[in-house]
Short mmCIF file of C-alpha atoms in Angstrom, two decimals:
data_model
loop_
_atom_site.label_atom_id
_atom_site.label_comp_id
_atom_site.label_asym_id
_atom_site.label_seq_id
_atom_site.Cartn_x
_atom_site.Cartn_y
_atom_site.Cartn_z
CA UNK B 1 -16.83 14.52 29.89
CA UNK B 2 -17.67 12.75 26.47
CA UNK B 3 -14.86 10.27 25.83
CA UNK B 4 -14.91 11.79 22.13
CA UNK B 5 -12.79 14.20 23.61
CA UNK B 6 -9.09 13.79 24.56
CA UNK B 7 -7.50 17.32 25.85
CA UNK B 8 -4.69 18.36 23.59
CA UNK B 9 -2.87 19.21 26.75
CA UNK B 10 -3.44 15.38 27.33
CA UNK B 11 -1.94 13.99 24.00
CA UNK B 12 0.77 16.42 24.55
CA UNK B 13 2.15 15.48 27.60
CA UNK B 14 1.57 11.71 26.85
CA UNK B 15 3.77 12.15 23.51
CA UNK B 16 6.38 13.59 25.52
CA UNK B 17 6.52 11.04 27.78
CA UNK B 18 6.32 8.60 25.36
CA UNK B 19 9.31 10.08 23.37
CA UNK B 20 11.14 10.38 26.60
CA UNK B 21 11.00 6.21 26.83
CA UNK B 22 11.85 5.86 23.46
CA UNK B 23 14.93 7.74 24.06
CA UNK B 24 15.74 6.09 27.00
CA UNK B 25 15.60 2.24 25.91
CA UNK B 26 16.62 2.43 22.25
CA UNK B 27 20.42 4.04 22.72
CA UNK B 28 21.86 2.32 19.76
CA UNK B 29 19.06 3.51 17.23
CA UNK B 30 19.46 7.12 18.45
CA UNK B 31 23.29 6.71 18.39
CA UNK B 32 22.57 5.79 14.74
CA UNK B 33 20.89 8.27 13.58
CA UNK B 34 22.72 10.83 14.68
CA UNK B 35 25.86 8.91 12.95
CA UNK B 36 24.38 7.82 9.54
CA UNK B 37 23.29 11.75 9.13
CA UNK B 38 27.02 12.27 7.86
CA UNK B 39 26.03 9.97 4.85
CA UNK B 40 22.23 9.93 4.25
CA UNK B 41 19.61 12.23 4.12
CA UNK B 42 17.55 12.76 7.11
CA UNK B 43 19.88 9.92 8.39
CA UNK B 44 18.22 6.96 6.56
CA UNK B 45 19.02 5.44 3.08
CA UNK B 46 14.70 6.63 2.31
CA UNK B 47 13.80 9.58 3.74
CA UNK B 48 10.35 8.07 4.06
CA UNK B 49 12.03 6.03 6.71
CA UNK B 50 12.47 9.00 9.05
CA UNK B 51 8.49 9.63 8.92
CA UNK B 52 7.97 7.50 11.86
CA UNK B 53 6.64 9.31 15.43
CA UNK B 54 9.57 7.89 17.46
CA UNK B 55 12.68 10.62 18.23
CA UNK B 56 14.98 8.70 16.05
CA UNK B 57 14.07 5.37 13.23
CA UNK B 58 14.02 1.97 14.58
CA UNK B 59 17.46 0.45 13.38
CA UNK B 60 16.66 -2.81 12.06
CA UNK B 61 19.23 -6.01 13.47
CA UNK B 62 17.03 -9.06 12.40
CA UNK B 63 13.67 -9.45 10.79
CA UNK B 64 11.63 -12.99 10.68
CA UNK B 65 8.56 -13.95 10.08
CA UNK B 66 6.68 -11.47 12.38
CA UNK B 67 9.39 -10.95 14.63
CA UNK B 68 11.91 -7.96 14.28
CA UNK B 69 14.28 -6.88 16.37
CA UNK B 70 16.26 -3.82 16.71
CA UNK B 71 19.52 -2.69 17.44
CA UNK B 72 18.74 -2.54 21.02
CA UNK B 73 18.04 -6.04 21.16
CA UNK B 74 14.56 -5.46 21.38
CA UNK B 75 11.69 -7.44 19.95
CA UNK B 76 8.48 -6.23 18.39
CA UNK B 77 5.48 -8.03 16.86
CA UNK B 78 5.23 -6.46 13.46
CA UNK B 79 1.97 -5.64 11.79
CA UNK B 80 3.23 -3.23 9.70
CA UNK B 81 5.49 -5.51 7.44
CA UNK B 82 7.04 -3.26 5.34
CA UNK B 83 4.19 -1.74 4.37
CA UNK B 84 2.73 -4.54 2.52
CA UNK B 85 6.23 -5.49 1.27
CA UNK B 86 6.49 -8.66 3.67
CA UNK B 87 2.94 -8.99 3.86
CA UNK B 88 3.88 -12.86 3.79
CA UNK B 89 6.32 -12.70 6.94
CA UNK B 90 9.69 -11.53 6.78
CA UNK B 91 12.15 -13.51 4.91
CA UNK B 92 9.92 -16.42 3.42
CA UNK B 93 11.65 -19.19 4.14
CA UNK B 94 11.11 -20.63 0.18
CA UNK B 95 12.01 -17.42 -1.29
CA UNK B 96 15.06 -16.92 0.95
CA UNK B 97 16.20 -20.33 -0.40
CA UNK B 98 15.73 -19.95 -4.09
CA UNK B 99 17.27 -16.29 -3.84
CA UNK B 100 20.45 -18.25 -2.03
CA UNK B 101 19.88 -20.75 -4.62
CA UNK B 102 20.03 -18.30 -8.08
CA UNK B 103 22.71 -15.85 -6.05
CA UNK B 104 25.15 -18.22 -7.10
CA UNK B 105 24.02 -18.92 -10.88
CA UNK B 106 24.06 -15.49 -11.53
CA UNK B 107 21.55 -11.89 -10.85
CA UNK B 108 21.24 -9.88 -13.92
CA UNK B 109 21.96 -10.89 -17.69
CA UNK B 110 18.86 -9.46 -19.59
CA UNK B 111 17.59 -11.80 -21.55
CA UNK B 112 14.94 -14.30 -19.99
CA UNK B 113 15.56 -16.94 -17.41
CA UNK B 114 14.37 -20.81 -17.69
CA UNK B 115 12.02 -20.03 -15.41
CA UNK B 116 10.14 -17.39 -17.74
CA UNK B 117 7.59 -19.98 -18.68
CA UNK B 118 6.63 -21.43 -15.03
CA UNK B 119 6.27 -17.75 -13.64
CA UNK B 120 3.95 -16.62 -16.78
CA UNK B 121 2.17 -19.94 -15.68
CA UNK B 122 1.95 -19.33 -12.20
CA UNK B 123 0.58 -15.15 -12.86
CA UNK B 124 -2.17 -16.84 -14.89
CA UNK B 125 -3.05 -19.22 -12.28
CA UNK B 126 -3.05 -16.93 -9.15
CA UNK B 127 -4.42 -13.46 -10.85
CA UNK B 128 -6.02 -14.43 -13.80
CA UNK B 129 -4.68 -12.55 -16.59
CA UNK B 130 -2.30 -14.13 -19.72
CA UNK B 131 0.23 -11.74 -20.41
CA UNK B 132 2.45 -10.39 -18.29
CA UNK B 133 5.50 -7.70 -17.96
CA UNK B 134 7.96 -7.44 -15.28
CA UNK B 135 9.44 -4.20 -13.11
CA UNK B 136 11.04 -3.26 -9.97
CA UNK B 137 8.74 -1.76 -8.40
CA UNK B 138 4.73 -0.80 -8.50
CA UNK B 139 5.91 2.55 -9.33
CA UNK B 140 8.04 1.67 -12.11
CA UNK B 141 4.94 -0.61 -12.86
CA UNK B 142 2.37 1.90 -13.18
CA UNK B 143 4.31 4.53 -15.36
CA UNK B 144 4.75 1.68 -17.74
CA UNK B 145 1.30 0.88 -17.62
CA UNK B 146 0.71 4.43 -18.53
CA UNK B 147 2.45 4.83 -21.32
CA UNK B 148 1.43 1.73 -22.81
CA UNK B 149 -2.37 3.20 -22.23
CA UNK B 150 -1.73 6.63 -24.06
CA UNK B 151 0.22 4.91 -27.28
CA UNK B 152 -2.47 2.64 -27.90
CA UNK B 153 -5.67 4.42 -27.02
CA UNK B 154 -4.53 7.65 -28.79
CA UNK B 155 -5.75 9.37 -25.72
CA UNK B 156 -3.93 11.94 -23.45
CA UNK B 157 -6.11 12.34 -20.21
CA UNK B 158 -5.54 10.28 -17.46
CA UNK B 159 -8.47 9.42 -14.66
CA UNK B 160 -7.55 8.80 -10.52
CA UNK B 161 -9.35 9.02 -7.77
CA UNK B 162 -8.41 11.58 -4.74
CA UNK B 163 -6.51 10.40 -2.34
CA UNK B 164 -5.07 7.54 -4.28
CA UNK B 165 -1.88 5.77 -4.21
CA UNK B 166 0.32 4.36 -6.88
CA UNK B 167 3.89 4.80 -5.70
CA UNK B 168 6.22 7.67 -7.14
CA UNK B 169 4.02 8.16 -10.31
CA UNK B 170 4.15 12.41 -10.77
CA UNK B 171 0.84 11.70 -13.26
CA UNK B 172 -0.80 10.61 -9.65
CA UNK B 173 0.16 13.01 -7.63
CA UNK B 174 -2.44 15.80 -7.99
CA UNK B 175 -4.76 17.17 -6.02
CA UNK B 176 -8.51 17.91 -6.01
CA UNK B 177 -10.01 21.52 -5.24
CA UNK B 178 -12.78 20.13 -3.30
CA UNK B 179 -14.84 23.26 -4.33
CA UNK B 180 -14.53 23.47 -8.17
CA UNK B 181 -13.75 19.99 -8.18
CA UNK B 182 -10.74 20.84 -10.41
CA UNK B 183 -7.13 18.84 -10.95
CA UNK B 184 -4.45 20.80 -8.97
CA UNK B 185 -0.55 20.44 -8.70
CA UNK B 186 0.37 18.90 -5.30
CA UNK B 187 2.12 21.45 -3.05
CA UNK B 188 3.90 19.02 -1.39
CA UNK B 189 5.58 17.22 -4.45
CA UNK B 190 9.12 18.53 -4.81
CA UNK B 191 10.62 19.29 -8.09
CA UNK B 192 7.80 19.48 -10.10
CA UNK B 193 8.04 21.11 -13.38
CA UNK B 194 5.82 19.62 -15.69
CA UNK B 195 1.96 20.15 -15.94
CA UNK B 196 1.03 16.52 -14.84
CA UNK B 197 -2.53 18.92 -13.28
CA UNK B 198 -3.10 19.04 -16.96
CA UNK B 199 -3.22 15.72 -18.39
CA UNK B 200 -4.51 13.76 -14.79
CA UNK B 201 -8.32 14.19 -13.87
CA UNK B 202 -9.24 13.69 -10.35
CA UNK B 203 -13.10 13.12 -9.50
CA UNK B 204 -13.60 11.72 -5.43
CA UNK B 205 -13.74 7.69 -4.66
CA UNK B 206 -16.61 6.28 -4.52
CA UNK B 207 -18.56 9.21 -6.43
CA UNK B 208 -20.18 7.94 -9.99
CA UNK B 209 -21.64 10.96 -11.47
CA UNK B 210 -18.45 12.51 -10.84
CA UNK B 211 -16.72 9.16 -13.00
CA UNK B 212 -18.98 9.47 -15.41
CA UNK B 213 -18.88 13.07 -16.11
CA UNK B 214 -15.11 12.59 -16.37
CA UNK B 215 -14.98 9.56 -18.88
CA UNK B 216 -18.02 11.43 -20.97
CA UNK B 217 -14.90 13.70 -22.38
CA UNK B 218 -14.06 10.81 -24.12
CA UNK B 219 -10.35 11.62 -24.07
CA UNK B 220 -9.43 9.16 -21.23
CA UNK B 221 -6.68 7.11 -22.12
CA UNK B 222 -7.02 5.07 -18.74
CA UNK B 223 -8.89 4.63 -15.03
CA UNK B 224 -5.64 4.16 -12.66
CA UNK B 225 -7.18 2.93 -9.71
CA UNK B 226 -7.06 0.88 -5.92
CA UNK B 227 -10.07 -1.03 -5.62
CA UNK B 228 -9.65 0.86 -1.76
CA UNK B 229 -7.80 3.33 -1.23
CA UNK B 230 -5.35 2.49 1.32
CA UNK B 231 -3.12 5.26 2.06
CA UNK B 232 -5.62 7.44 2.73
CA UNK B 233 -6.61 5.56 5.58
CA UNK B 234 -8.73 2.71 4.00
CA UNK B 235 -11.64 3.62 1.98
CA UNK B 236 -13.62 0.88 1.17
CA UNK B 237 -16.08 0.84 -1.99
CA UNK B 238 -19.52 1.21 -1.57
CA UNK B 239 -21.95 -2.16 -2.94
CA UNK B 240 -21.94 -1.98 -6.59
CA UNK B 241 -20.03 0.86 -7.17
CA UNK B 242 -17.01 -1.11 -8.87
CA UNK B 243 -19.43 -2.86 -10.84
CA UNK B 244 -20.57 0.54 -12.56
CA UNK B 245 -17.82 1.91 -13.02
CA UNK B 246 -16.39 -1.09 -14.95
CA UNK B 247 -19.30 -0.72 -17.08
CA UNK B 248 -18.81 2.47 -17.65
CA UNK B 249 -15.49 2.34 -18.97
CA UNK B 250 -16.11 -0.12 -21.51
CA UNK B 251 -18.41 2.11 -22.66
CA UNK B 252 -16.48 5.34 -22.98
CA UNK B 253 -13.99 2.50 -24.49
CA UNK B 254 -11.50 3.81 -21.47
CA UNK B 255 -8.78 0.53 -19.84
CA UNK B 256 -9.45 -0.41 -16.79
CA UNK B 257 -6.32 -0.42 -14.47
CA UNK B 258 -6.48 -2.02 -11.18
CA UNK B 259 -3.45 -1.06 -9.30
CA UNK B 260 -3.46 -4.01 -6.21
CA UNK B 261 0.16 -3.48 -4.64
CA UNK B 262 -1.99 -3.00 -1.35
CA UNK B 263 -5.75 -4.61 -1.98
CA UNK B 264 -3.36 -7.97 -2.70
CA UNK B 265 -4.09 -8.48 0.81
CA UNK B 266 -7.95 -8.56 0.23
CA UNK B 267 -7.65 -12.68 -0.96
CA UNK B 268 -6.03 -14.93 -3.19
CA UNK B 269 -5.36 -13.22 -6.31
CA UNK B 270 -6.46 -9.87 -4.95
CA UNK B 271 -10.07 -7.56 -5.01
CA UNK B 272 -10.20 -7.92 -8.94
CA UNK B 273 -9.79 -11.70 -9.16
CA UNK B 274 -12.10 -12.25 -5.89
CA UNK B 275 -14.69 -10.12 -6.77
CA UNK B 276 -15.25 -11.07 -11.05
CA UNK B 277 -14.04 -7.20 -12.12
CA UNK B 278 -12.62 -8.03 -14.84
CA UNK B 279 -9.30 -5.25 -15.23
CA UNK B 280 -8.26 -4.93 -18.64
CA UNK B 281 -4.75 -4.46 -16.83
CA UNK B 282 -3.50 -5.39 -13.15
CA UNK B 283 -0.28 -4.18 -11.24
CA UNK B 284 0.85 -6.05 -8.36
CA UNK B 285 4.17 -4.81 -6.09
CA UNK B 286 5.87 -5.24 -3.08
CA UNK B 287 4.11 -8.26 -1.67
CA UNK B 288 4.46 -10.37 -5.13
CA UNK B 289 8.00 -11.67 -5.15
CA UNK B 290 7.96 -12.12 -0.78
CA UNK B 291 9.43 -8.77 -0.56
CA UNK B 292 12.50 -8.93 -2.75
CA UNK B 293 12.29 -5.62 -5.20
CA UNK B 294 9.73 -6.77 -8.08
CA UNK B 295 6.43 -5.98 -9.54
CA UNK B 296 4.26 -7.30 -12.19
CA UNK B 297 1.90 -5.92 -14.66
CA UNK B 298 -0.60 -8.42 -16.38
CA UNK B 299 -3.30 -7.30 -19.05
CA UNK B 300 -5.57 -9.55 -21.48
CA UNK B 301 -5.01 -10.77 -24.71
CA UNK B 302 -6.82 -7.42 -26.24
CA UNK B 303 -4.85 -5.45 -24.65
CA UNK B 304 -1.69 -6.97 -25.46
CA UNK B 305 -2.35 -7.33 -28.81
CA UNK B 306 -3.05 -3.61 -28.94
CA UNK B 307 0.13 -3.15 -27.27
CA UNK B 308 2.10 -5.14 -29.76
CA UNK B 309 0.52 -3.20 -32.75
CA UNK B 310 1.82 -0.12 -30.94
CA UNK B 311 5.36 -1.53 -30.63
CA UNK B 312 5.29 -2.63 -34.18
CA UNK B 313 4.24 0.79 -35.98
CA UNK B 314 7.07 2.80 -33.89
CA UNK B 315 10.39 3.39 -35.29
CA UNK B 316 13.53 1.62 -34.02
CA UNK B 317 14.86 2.83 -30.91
CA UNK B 318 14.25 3.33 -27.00
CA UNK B 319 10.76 2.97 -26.19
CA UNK B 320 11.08 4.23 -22.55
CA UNK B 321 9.15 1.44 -21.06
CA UNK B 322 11.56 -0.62 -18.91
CA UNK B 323 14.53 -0.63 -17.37
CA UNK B 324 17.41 -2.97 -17.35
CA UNK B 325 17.04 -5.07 -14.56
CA UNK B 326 13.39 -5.63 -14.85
CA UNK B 327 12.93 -9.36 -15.45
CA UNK B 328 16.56 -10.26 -14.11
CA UNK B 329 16.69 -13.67 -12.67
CA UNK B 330 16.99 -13.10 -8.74
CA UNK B 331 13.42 -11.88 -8.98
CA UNK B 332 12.25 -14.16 -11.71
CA UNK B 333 13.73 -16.86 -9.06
CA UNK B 334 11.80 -14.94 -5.67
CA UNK B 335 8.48 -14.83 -7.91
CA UNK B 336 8.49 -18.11 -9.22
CA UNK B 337 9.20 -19.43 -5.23
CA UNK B 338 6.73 -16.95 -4.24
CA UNK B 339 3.80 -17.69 -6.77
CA UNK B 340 4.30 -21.42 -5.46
CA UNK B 341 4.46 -21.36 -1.69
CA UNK B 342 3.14 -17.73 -0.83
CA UNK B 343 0.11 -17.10 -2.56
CA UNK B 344 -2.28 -20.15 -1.40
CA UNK B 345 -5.41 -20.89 -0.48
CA UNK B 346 -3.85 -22.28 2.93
CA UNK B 347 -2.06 -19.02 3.49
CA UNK B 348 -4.96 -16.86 2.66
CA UNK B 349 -7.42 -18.68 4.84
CA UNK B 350 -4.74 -17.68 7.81
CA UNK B 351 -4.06 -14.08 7.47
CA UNK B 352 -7.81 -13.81 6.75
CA UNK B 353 -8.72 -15.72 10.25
CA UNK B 354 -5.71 -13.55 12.09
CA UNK B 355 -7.27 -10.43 10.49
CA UNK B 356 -10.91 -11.06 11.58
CA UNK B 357 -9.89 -12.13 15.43
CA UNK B 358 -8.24 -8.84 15.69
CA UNK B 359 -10.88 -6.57 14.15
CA UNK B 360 -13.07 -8.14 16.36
CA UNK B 361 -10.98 -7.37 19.38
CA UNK B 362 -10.37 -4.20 18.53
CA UNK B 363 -14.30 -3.51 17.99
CA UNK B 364 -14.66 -4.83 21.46
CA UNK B 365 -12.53 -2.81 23.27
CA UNK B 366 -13.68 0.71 21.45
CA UNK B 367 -17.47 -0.23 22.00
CA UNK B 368 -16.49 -0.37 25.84
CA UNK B 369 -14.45 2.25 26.11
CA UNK B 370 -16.97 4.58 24.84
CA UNK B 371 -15.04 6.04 21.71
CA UNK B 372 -16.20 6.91 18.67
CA UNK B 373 -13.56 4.97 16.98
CA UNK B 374 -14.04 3.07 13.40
CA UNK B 375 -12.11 -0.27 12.54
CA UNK B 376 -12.28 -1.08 8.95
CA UNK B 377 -10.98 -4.34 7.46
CA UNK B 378 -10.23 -5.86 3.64
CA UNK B 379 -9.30 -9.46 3.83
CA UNK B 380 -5.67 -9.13 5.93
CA UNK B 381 -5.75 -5.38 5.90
CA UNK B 382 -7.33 -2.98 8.87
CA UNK B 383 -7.76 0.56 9.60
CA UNK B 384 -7.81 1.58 12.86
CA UNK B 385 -9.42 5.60 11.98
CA UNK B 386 -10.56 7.72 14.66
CA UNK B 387 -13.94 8.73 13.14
CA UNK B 388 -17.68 7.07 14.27
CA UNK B 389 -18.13 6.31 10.27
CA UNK B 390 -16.51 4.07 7.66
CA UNK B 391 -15.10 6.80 5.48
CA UNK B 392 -16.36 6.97 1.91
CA UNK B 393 -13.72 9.32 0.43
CA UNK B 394 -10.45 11.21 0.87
CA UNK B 395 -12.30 14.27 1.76
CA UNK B 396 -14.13 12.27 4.46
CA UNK B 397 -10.78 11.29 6.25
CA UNK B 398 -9.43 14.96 5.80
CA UNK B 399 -12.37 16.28 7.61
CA UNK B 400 -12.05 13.93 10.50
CA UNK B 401 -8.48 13.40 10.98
CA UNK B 402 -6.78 13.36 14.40
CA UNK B 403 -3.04 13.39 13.85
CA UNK B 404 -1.92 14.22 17.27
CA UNK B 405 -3.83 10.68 18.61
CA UNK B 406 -2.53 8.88 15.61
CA UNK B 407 0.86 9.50 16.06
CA UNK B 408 1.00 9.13 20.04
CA UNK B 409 -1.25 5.65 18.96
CA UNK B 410 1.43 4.67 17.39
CA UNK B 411 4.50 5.74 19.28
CA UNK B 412 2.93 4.47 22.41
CA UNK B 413 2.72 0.73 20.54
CA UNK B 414 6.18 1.13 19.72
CA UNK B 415 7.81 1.73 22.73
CA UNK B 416 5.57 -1.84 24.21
CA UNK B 417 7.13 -3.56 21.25
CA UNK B 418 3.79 -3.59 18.65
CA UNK B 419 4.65 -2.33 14.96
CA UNK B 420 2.22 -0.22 12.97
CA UNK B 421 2.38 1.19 9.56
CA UNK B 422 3.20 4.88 10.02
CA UNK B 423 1.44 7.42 7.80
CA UNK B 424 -1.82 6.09 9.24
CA UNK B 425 -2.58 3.31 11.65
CA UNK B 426 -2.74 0.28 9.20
CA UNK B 427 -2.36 -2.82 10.62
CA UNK B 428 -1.95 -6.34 8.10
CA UNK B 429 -1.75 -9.95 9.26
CA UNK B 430 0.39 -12.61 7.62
CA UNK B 431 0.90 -16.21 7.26
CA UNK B 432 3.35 -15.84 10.33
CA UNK B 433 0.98 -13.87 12.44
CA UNK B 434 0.16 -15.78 15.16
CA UNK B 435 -3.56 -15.74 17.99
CA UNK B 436 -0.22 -14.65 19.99
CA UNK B 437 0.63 -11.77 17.91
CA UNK B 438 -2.83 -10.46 17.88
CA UNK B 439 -3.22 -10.82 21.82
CA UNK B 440 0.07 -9.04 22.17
CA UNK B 441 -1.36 -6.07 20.05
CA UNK B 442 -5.10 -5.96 22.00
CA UNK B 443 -2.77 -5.82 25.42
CA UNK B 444 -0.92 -2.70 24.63
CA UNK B 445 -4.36 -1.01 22.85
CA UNK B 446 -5.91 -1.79 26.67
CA UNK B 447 -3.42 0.13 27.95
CA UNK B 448 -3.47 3.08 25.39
CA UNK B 449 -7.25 3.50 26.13
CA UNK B 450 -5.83 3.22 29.83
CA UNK B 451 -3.78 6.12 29.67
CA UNK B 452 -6.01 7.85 27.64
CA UNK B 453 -8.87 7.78 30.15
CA UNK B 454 -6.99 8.48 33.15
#
């Protein structure tokens, strides 16, 4: 029998087996999640926390570098890292001390710390754009970014590609009719009242007549986009597609947003800076700061100055870009540390060499066990997709996706103490990933193609 096929009967009775052992050796995190359901939706303080494989969530005791333990005293090498949020290593040691160190001068006062000047510095330096604003999040990022698009272009329409992924923005989540090629409302998104279908335009990744049928309109305010998208599985982009399509934006006089909470990863400054794009306006989250709740959004002096006009010729009164803790000094402090001693040339070089030993492993071990199994990589970042191509859009994951082998992939890594990102089997190295680490991880993948041939 081909080894492109694994019996569903198979995958079945492995899962359940594999759930069984979960249950067995993590007591304490199935104790709590049976006793934090009395407070917390779904049991967990996120319900995307309970979107894991395993019976109950791993309760977290301790997390280091790459090592976290749980509440059962167990110890797992972690490539998932908080989904890009630690994608330096769990608690940083230079950002844990100057969060420690700023704890005790004080959080929140809103209005700017002393540091405000050395940060601005230090975005410049590592990203490459002058001006810079401050949020909590990527989300909260992006929504401002949005906003600040509309008011000064004048224009209404905003451009994403299917499948993307910018956080909890409702303009973002749409969906594609892959027939007419029309915007839809999301099925999935809960809540939704307003007729975000109507003011979004979704064309597929990687697709240029479809872009440039869609800017042609000429009411597009703004291109939102991942220079991969990485929730999608990762997507990469096809040679010299970015390059067109940041020519044709300046043409159709549309800004070019390049949201890198996840491409980060890809080198020292991110896709944009490594690759000459050029974004008229960058986001960076979760990673930035070492993990502590910050994100950044930087644009040129054009843009900025547009901005400013913008802010100028509005009445007095709430703008609704911002919130009050943006900016406050704890993450000022954690971004400022972080900007310093996490985003090097030294650390780079690391996660890059981690990242490129374990593709190669991986690639290995698939070639010789016969399955038709893709591993795609951006700087620190992998893919592990269960499809004989590189996938060049959403559409192209949809079509070959294998949920049933994903999620016993990565319940079965869990349960021999190896960490990956659920949602899709993304892997990332770090500063603190170790030739260890990666060995561990190649071990337990022999023995899921093990169990999966017997």
């Amino acid at each position: 029998m081909s080894q492109a096929f694994i019996a569903p009967q198979r995958l079945s009775a492995l899962q359940q087996a594999e759930r069984e052992r979960f249950v067995t050796t993590h007591p304490r995190s199935m104790a709590q999640a049976t006793l934090a359901q009395r407070h917390f939706l779904f049991g967990v303080p996120l319900h995307w926390m309970r979107d894991w494989p395993s019976p109950a969530t791993l309760a977290v005791a301790q997390a280091q570098g790459t090592r976290l333990t749980c509440a059962d005293g167990l110890a797992y090498a972690d490539f998932c890292l908080g989904d890009t949020g630690a994608m330096f290593g769990h608690s940083p040691a230079p950002v844990a001390q100057a969060i420690a160190e700023q704890a005790a001068q004080g959080l929140t006062c809103m209005l700017p710390s002393t540091r405000t000047v050395a940060v601005g510095e230090g975005l410049q330096r590592v990203f490459g754009l002058p001006q810079w604003q401050l949020a909590l999040s990527a989300s909260d990022a992006n929504r401002f970014v949005l906003r600040w698009a509309r008011a000064i272009t004048g224009r209404p329409q905003l451009l994403v590609f299917d499948g993307c992924y910018h956080g909890a923005v409702d303009d973002t989540l749409v969906d594609m009719d892959p027939t007419t090629g029309a915007t839809l409302p999301r099925p999935s998104v809960l809540g939704q009242v307003h007729n975000h279908h109507a003011f979004t335009r979704v064309v597929p990744f990687n697709d240029l007549p479809a872009l440039r049928a869609a800017l042609a309109q000429g009411d597009v305010a703004a291109l939102l986009a991942e220079p991969a998208l990485t929730n999608f599985g990762l997507v990469p982009p096809q040679p010299g597609f970015w390059e067109a399509a940041r020519a044709l934006c300046r043409e159709h006089g549309v800004l070019f947003v390049m949201d890198e909470t996840h491409t980060v990863s890809t080198a020292l400054g991110g896709y944009a800076q490594a690759h000459g794009l050029q974004a008229d306006v960058l986001v960076v989250g979760k990673a930035v700061a070492g993990g502590l709740p910050c994100a950044v959004y930087g644009f040129t002096d054009e843009v900025a100055r547009r901005m400013t006009e913008a802010k100028l010729a509005a009445p007095d009164g709430h703008s609704g870009i911002g919130t009050t803790l943006a900016g406050n000094a704890l993450a000022l402090a954690a971004l400022d540390a972080a900007l310093h001693h996490l985003h090097t040339e030294a650390n780079y070089r690391h996660m890059l060499a981690m990242a490129s030993l374990l593709e190669a492993g991986l690639r290995q071990r698939i070639a010789s066990a016969g399955r038709p199994w893709t591993v795609t990589r951006l700087g620190a970042r992998l893919e592990l997709q269960f499809m004989d191509h590189t996938p060049v859009n959403a559409q192209d994951v949809r079509d070959h996706a294998q949920g049933e082998l994903e999620s016993l992939t990565h319940l079965f890594m869990l349960n021999r103490g190896v960490l990956l990102t659920p949602f899709h089997s993304m892997m990332l190295a770090s500063p603190a990933t170790t030739e260890a680490d990666v060995q561990r991880l190649l071990a337990v993948f022999d023995e899921l193609l093990q169990a999966l041939a017997d």
